[in-house]
Amino acid sequence: MNAKTLTHLQRLEAESIHILREVAAEAEKPVMLYSVGKDSAVMLHLAKKAFYPAPPPFPLLHVDTTWKFRDMYVMREKAARTAGMELLIHQNPEAKAKGINPFDHGPLHTDMWKTEGLKQALDLYGFDVAFGGARRDEEKSRAKERVFSFRSANHRWDPKNQRPELWRLYNARKAKGESVRVFPISNWTELDIWQYIHLEGIEIVPLYFAAPRPTVDRDGLILMVDDDRFRLHPGEVPKMRSVRFRTLGCYPLTGAVESTATTLPQVIQEMLLTTTSERQGRAIDHDQAASMEKKKQEGYF
Amino acid sequence: MSTQDPIYKTDALIAEDIDAYLTAHQHKTMLRFLTCGSVDDGKSTLIGRLLYDSKMIFEDQLAALEADSRRIGTQGQEIDFALLVDGLAAEREQGITIDVAYRFFATEKRKFIVADTPGHEQYTRNMVTGASTADLAVILVDARKGVLTQTRRHSYLVHLLGIRHIVLAVNKMDLVGYDQAVFDRIRADYAAFAQGIGIADFTAIPISGFKGDNITAPSANTPWYTGPALLPHLETVELEDTRDQAGAFRMPVQWVNRPNLDFRGFCGLISSGQVRPGDAVRVLPGGKTSTVARIVALEGDRDLAVAGESVTLTLADEIDCSRGQVLVAAQDPLEVADQFEATIVWMDEAELVPGRSYWLKIGTQTVAATIHAPKYEVNVNTQEHLASKTLDLNAIGVAVVTTDRQIPFAPYAENRDLGGFILIDRHTNHTVGAGMIRFALRRAQNIHWQATDISRAHHAAMKNQKPAVLWLTGLSGSGKSTIANIVEKKLARMNRHTFLLDGDNVRHGLNKDLGFTEADRVENIRRVGEVAKLMTDAGLIVITAFISPFRSERDMVRGMMQPGEFMEIFVDTPLEVAEGRDVKGLYAKARAGQLKNFTGIDSPYEAPEAPELRIDTTETTPEQAADLIIARLIP
């Protein structure tokens, strides 16, 4: 017998598909959180593979803030359609009524639209398991989170009271009202994600590739003026720069990097030669030390 | 800082020919390893060093690290690599890692997933968790201290979990002047111990995580050492692909894919062997055979799939096969059994209760299982066998496990997926234990269920009644026996065939060997449940009056009966009222300390959450209570 040596991407893919199927088999009402970014794109692709020729047996949920890049909204519709999956969109009505926005409300913006919005949506539809595209290499507190991460009835995460997770055996049992966040791509790194996108030809939002875009500088970040809601300073004129994004979120909070990488290999090349970590482009993590851990305990994904 | 060239990641190819780089890197393999060491062995420093030397640390992280090192570091003005990997705020303050954390780095040849587990004594649980998915273990020893109790404990656990590649990293060589004699002595000490517990082979490497010696390249400080540096060793150690694929084909069925009536795909992760279209396969338990028709994939059908891959198979014949069953090579099937000897690691604050029913998850199947009293517990520090009645948090023991149905399995030493299981508490849903099957017990293989010609339906029909179990539960003195007696008299007058099992009476005979500890109480109820079950098979209406304080056991008995035949009746009497009655004088004795483990006093009563009937004895007379029960039984 000749043994076939599996590559790291084949091993990661097999593990992720195993996790996706395990949830489909054990959850009562699962949902996949879809944020339109590259990690979501990979997670969705893995779901398609796991259940082919059937479409994945759960809907997609986008917890929307109304402040995403326009290209992301276009991609969202297309991705759901191509996968043959139902797309649910939730916008926190309270945040909407109060006009919560990234310019006036700082951390409250993320808190209300995303953290509260997510909890509302899960309660509204009664989902008991939600897939998320978080990876352990993103940030220190993620490194210890389980693949199956339990949330109390009020959506809190208790890092001191996590279930041991052994072998490929996931314990998905829970009491009424409790829920589980499941992270099928926990063990992927940013480089793995890019390599897999390249290898599998997965379509991603054009914002990941460099193009001339209208930008301004704010607090050390390069921000893109994606629509006329962006508040320019008096006399400020957006300047066209060739930029791309390493990570995607609300456009007024997401820093771009100057780049000329217009193909996937070029993007990967820049990523490998870069000297700053991925989340640096996100304003949200700089608030305080251990900020992500705190947010997660409160129910942020 | 490292004295070696930073050869990893900043490969010249990246800048010069990214396409060639990507092609090369698509063929990387993956190694999962575990690092274990005592609190001060420098484990976090070593991992930080591996991340740093393989250029997995970015400038912003390095800047934050330098700031943190000055603020809370333990290395003076030098960079404290440990701060890179100590994740959660709480543990950063305590200065110890308290859980399993996973780290990632890659070289040109391999991607590595590192399970970082604490060396602290009370966290055996975390180490076992980290070891369960690892192919290699790096065991750290402080060169100044040599092989310690903790080293032995970690090695025992690593070996127990079936890790075949062990690296003994003798760390802090800089602090012993890179003395070869120190290294040789530690290696010899370890070899003697390792052989004793069955570790066939290990690789010893002298290192300094702090200074970077023998991490990425041979160090000039240890000219006497001719073996590989740590990272090159990790890059070249043989992977398990060959071994996994050499075994017979096995795939636990995880999901049956039925998009329409014409397609039925069996999905799962192959746990050993290879499979091709045309291969003959068998479904276990059951034994039906068929052949593999297709290996279906999004990118097109495949002609080969191997251990470690998640696949979808279709079969040539329409045979029953569902989640939990195992597809195996037809000519080389698995053993099937319902009783095993297993090594169990207990992982919960609440101790193991022998005889209690737990969920056991193995492969893709979840079954009910009971663990017998341990044959022995293992002292993880000395590997001595100790007598024990139970297993506490972090205890490891060997015990017999009985499942409620036959399961296909392989000994853990042969196959982790088919021999490793977790135990789940039925009420808290916590993962309370992990187990590794050693072998099946003969009994399970030789005792078969004897089919009888007079069926239970026939027995019931002869008595012109539907069998049932009226299970009265409540505190001592709540009135269970009184009510049960009235119920039986009334049913007798209605020509119903009944039998009353009373707690006190049963303890005079069938259960006279049992006391009142938690384990004995569990066994008491299990036996009563079995007797009640036989009586329902005989067509009887069984009335029981037992305190039966634990939900798990009441649920276990419910699970033994046919659906709808078990009626849980909560005789609800407040403790003050029952104690006030104290018909048998037991509460007085318990309060005086003359009676141990008395329910309601120093042993808990877990009230039913959803009983079929609740009787509030402060508002209902025994006569009325009996009428309520009968009305519910015979509407």
Coordinates of C-alpha atoms in Angstrom, one line a residue, chain A:
Chain A
M1 CA 0.0 0.0 0.0
N2 CA 1.2 3.5 -0.8
A3 CA 0.2 6.0 1.8
K4 CA -1.0 9.3 0.5
T5 CA 0.5 12.1 2.6
L6 CA -2.2 14.7 3.4
T7 CA -1.2 18.3 3.3
H8 CA -1.9 20.8 6.0
L9 CA -4.8 22.3 4.0
Q10 CA -6.3 18.8 3.5
R11 CA -6.1 18.1 7.2
L12 CA -7.6 21.4 8.1
E13 CA -10.4 21.0 5.6
A14 CA -11.2 17.5 6.9
E15 CA -11.4 18.8 10.4
S16 CA -13.6 21.7 9.6
I17 CA -16.0 19.6 7.5
H18 CA -16.2 17.1 10.4
I19 CA -17.2 19.9 12.8
L20 CA -19.8 21.3 10.4
R21 CA -21.4 17.9 10.0
E22 CA -21.3 17.2 13.7
V23 CA -23.4 20.3 14.4
A24 CA -25.8 19.5 11.6
A25 CA -26.4 16.1 13.2
E26 CA -26.7 17.3 16.8
A27 CA -28.1 20.8 16.8
E28 CA -31.8 21.5 16.8
K29 CA -31.7 24.7 14.9
P30 CA -28.2 25.8 13.7
V31 CA -27.3 28.9 11.8
M32 CA -24.1 30.2 10.1
L33 CA -23.1 33.7 11.0
Y34 CA -21.9 35.2 7.8
S35 CA -19.9 38.4 7.9
V36 CA -18.9 38.5 4.2
G37 CA -15.2 38.6 5.0
K38 CA -12.6 36.1 3.8
D39 CA -13.0 33.9 6.8
S40 CA -16.7 33.7 6.2
A41 CA -16.1 32.9 2.6
V42 CA -13.9 30.0 3.5
M43 CA -16.3 28.7 6.1
L44 CA -19.2 28.9 3.6
H45 CA -17.1 27.1 1.0
L46 CA -16.4 24.3 3.5
A47 CA -20.1 24.0 4.3
K48 CA -20.9 23.6 0.6
K49 CA -18.3 20.8 0.5
A50 CA -19.5 19.1 3.6
F51 CA -23.1 18.7 2.4
Y52 CA -22.6 18.5 -1.4
P53 CA -24.7 17.6 -3.4
A54 CA -27.3 19.0 -0.9
P55 CA -27.1 22.7 0.1
P56 CA -25.9 23.2 3.7
P57 CA -28.9 22.4 6.0
F58 CA -29.0 25.7 7.8
P59 CA -29.5 29.4 6.9
L60 CA -26.9 32.2 6.8
L61 CA -27.3 35.1 9.2
H62 CA -25.8 38.5 8.7
V63 CA -25.9 40.7 11.8
D64 CA -25.8 44.0 9.9
T65 CA -24.8 47.4 11.2
T66 CA -25.9 49.3 8.1
W67 CA -22.3 50.6 8.0
K68 CA -20.6 47.9 6.0
F69 CA -18.8 48.6 2.7
R70 CA -21.2 48.7 -0.3
D71 CA -19.2 45.9 -2.0
M72 CA -19.9 43.7 1.0
Y73 CA -23.7 44.0 0.6
V74 CA -23.3 43.0 -3.1
M75 CA -21.2 40.0 -2.2
R76 CA -23.5 38.9 0.6
E77 CA -26.5 38.5 -1.8
K78 CA -24.4 36.7 -4.4
A79 CA -22.8 34.3 -2.0
A80 CA -26.1 33.2 -0.5
R81 CA -27.7 32.8 -3.9
T82 CA -24.8 30.7 -5.2
A83 CA -24.9 28.4 -2.2
G84 CA -28.6 27.9 -2.4
M85 CA -29.0 29.0 1.2
E86 CA -31.6 31.2 2.9
L87 CA -30.1 34.6 4.0
L88 CA -31.4 36.2 7.1
I89 CA -30.5 39.8 7.9
H90 CA -30.8 41.3 11.3
Q91 CA -30.4 45.0 12.2
N92 CA -30.9 46.0 15.8
P93 CA -34.1 48.0 15.7
E94 CA -33.1 50.0 18.8
A95 CA -29.7 51.0 17.3
K96 CA -31.6 52.0 14.2
A97 CA -34.1 54.1 16.1
K98 CA -31.4 55.8 18.0
G99 CA -29.3 56.4 15.0
I100 CA -26.2 54.7 16.5
N101 CA -23.2 55.3 14.2
P102 CA -19.5 54.9 14.4
F103 CA -18.9 58.7 14.3
D104 CA -20.8 59.7 17.4
H105 CA -21.0 56.7 19.5
G106 CA -17.6 55.0 19.7
P107 CA -17.6 51.6 21.3
L108 CA -21.4 51.8 21.7
H109 CA -21.7 51.4 18.0
T110 CA -20.1 47.9 18.1
D111 CA -21.8 47.0 21.3
M112 CA -25.4 47.8 20.1
W113 CA -25.2 46.8 16.4
K114 CA -23.1 43.8 16.7
T115 CA -23.1 42.4 20.3
E116 CA -26.7 43.2 21.1
G117 CA -27.8 42.7 17.5
L118 CA -26.4 39.2 17.5
K119 CA -28.1 38.3 20.8
Q120 CA -31.4 39.6 19.5
A121 CA -31.2 37.7 16.3
L122 CA -30.3 34.4 18.1
D123 CA -33.2 34.8 20.5
L124 CA -35.6 36.0 17.8
Y125 CA -35.1 32.9 15.6
G126 CA -34.4 30.5 18.5
F127 CA -31.1 29.3 17.0
D128 CA -29.3 26.9 19.4
V129 CA -26.0 26.7 17.6
A130 CA -24.3 29.5 15.6
F131 CA -21.2 28.9 13.5
G132 CA -18.6 31.7 13.6
G133 CA -15.5 32.2 11.5
A134 CA -13.2 33.1 14.3
R135 CA -9.7 31.7 14.3
R136 CA -7.5 31.0 17.3
D137 CA -4.5 32.8 15.8
E138 CA -6.3 36.1 15.6
E139 CA -5.9 37.1 19.2
K140 CA -4.7 35.8 22.5
S141 CA -8.0 35.2 24.2
R142 CA -9.2 33.2 21.2
A143 CA -6.2 30.8 21.5
K144 CA -8.0 29.1 24.5
E145 CA -11.5 29.1 23.3
R146 CA -13.0 25.8 22.5
V147 CA -14.3 24.8 19.0
F148 CA -17.7 24.3 20.7
S149 CA -18.0 27.3 23.0
F150 CA -20.9 27.4 25.4
R151 CA -23.0 30.5 26.2
S152 CA -25.4 30.8 29.1
A153 CA -29.0 31.7 28.6
N154 CA -27.9 35.3 28.6
H155 CA -25.2 34.6 26.1
R156 CA -22.2 35.0 28.4
W157 CA -18.9 33.1 27.9
D158 CA -17.2 31.8 31.0
P159 CA -13.5 31.2 30.2
K160 CA -12.9 29.5 33.5
N161 CA -15.7 27.0 33.0
Q162 CA -15.1 25.6 29.6
R163 CA -15.7 21.9 28.7
P164 CA -12.7 19.8 28.0
E165 CA -12.6 19.0 24.3
L166 CA -10.9 15.7 23.5
W167 CA -10.0 13.9 20.2
R168 CA -12.7 14.7 17.6
L169 CA -15.5 14.3 20.2
Y170 CA -17.6 17.4 20.7
N171 CA -20.2 17.5 23.4
A172 CA -23.0 19.6 22.0
R173 CA -25.5 18.9 24.9
K174 CA -27.0 21.8 26.6
A175 CA -30.0 22.9 28.6
K176 CA -32.9 24.8 27.2
G177 CA -32.1 28.4 26.5
E178 CA -28.3 27.8 26.4
S179 CA -26.5 28.0 23.1
V180 CA -23.3 27.1 21.5
R181 CA -21.0 29.1 19.3
V182 CA -19.0 26.7 17.0
F183 CA -15.9 27.8 15.3
P184 CA -15.1 25.3 12.4
I185 CA -12.0 27.2 11.3
S186 CA -10.4 27.6 14.8
N187 CA -7.2 26.0 13.7
W188 CA -6.6 27.9 10.5
T189 CA -4.1 30.8 10.3
E190 CA -4.4 33.9 8.2
L191 CA -1.9 32.3 5.7
D192 CA -3.9 29.0 5.6
I193 CA -7.0 31.0 4.7
W194 CA -5.3 32.8 1.9
Q195 CA -3.7 29.7 0.5
Y196 CA -7.0 27.9 0.6
I197 CA -8.8 30.7 -1.2
H198 CA -6.1 30.6 -3.8
L199 CA -6.1 26.9 -4.2
E200 CA -9.9 26.5 -4.3
G201 CA -10.6 29.6 -6.3
I202 CA -13.0 31.0 -3.7
E203 CA -14.6 34.3 -4.7
I204 CA -13.9 37.1 -2.2
V205 CA -15.0 40.8 -1.9
P206 CA -13.0 43.0 -4.3
L207 CA -12.0 45.2 -1.3
Y208 CA -9.3 42.7 -0.5
F209 CA -7.5 43.7 -3.7
A210 CA -5.8 47.0 -4.3
A211 CA -7.6 49.6 -6.4
P212 CA -7.7 53.4 -6.4
R213 CA -10.2 54.4 -3.6
P214 CA -11.2 57.7 -2.0
T215 CA -9.5 57.8 1.4
V216 CA -8.8 60.1 4.4
D217 CA -6.4 59.7 7.3
R218 CA -7.9 59.3 10.8
D219 CA -6.1 58.5 14.1
G220 CA -3.3 56.7 12.2
L221 CA -5.7 54.7 10.1
I222 CA -6.4 55.1 6.4
L223 CA -10.2 55.1 6.0
M224 CA -12.2 54.8 2.9
V225 CA -15.0 57.3 2.1
D226 CA -17.5 54.7 0.9
D227 CA -20.6 56.8 0.9
D228 CA -21.8 60.3 1.6
R229 CA -22.5 59.5 5.3
F230 CA -18.7 59.8 6.0
R231 CA -18.1 63.0 8.0
L232 CA -15.3 64.9 6.5
H233 CA -13.5 67.6 8.5
P234 CA -14.1 71.2 7.2
G235 CA -12.1 71.6 4.0
E236 CA -11.0 67.9 3.9
V237 CA -11.0 66.3 0.5
P238 CA -10.7 62.6 0.1
K239 CA -7.6 61.6 -1.8
M240 CA -7.5 58.7 -4.3
R241 CA -5.0 56.1 -3.1
S242 CA -4.3 52.6 -4.2
V243 CA -5.3 50.7 -1.1
R244 CA -6.7 47.3 0.0
F245 CA -8.1 45.9 3.2
R246 CA -6.7 43.0 5.2
T247 CA -9.9 42.7 7.2
L248 CA -13.4 44.0 6.6
G249 CA -16.0 45.5 9.0
C250 CA -17.8 48.8 9.3
Y251 CA -16.2 51.0 6.7
P252 CA -15.6 54.0 9.0
L253 CA -13.8 51.7 11.5
T254 CA -11.7 49.7 9.1
G255 CA -8.2 50.8 8.2
A256 CA -6.8 50.2 4.7
V257 CA -3.2 49.5 3.8
E258 CA -1.5 51.2 0.8
S259 CA -0.9 48.5 -1.7
T260 CA -0.6 47.6 -5.3
A261 CA -1.5 44.0 -4.9
T262 CA -4.3 43.3 -7.5
T263 CA -4.0 39.5 -7.6
L264 CA -4.3 36.9 -4.9
P265 CA -0.6 35.8 -5.1
Q266 CA 0.3 39.5 -4.7
V267 CA -1.9 39.9 -1.7
I268 CA -0.4 36.8 -0.1
Q269 CA 3.1 38.1 -1.0
E270 CA 2.3 41.3 0.8
M271 CA 0.8 39.5 3.7
L272 CA 4.0 37.4 4.1
L273 CA 6.3 40.3 3.9
T274 CA 4.3 42.5 6.2
T275 CA 5.3 43.3 9.7
T276 CA 2.1 44.1 11.4
S277 CA -0.6 41.7 12.6
E278 CA -4.0 41.4 11.0
R279 CA -6.3 42.9 13.6
Q280 CA -4.2 46.1 13.9
G281 CA -6.5 47.6 11.2
R282 CA -9.5 47.3 13.5
A283 CA -10.1 50.2 15.9
I284 CA -12.1 47.9 18.2
D285 CA -9.2 46.1 19.7
H286 CA -7.2 49.0 20.8
D287 CA -9.7 50.2 23.4
Q288 CA -8.1 48.5 26.3
A289 CA -5.8 45.6 27.2
A290 CA -7.7 42.3 27.2
S291 CA -10.6 44.1 25.4
M292 CA -11.5 41.2 23.2
E293 CA -11.8 38.9 26.2
K294 CA -14.1 41.3 27.9
K295 CA -16.2 41.7 24.8
K296 CA -16.5 38.0 24.4
Q297 CA -17.6 37.5 28.0
E298 CA -20.4 40.0 27.2
G299 CA -21.5 38.0 24.2
Y300 CA -19.5 39.4 21.3
F301 CA -18.6 36.8 18.8

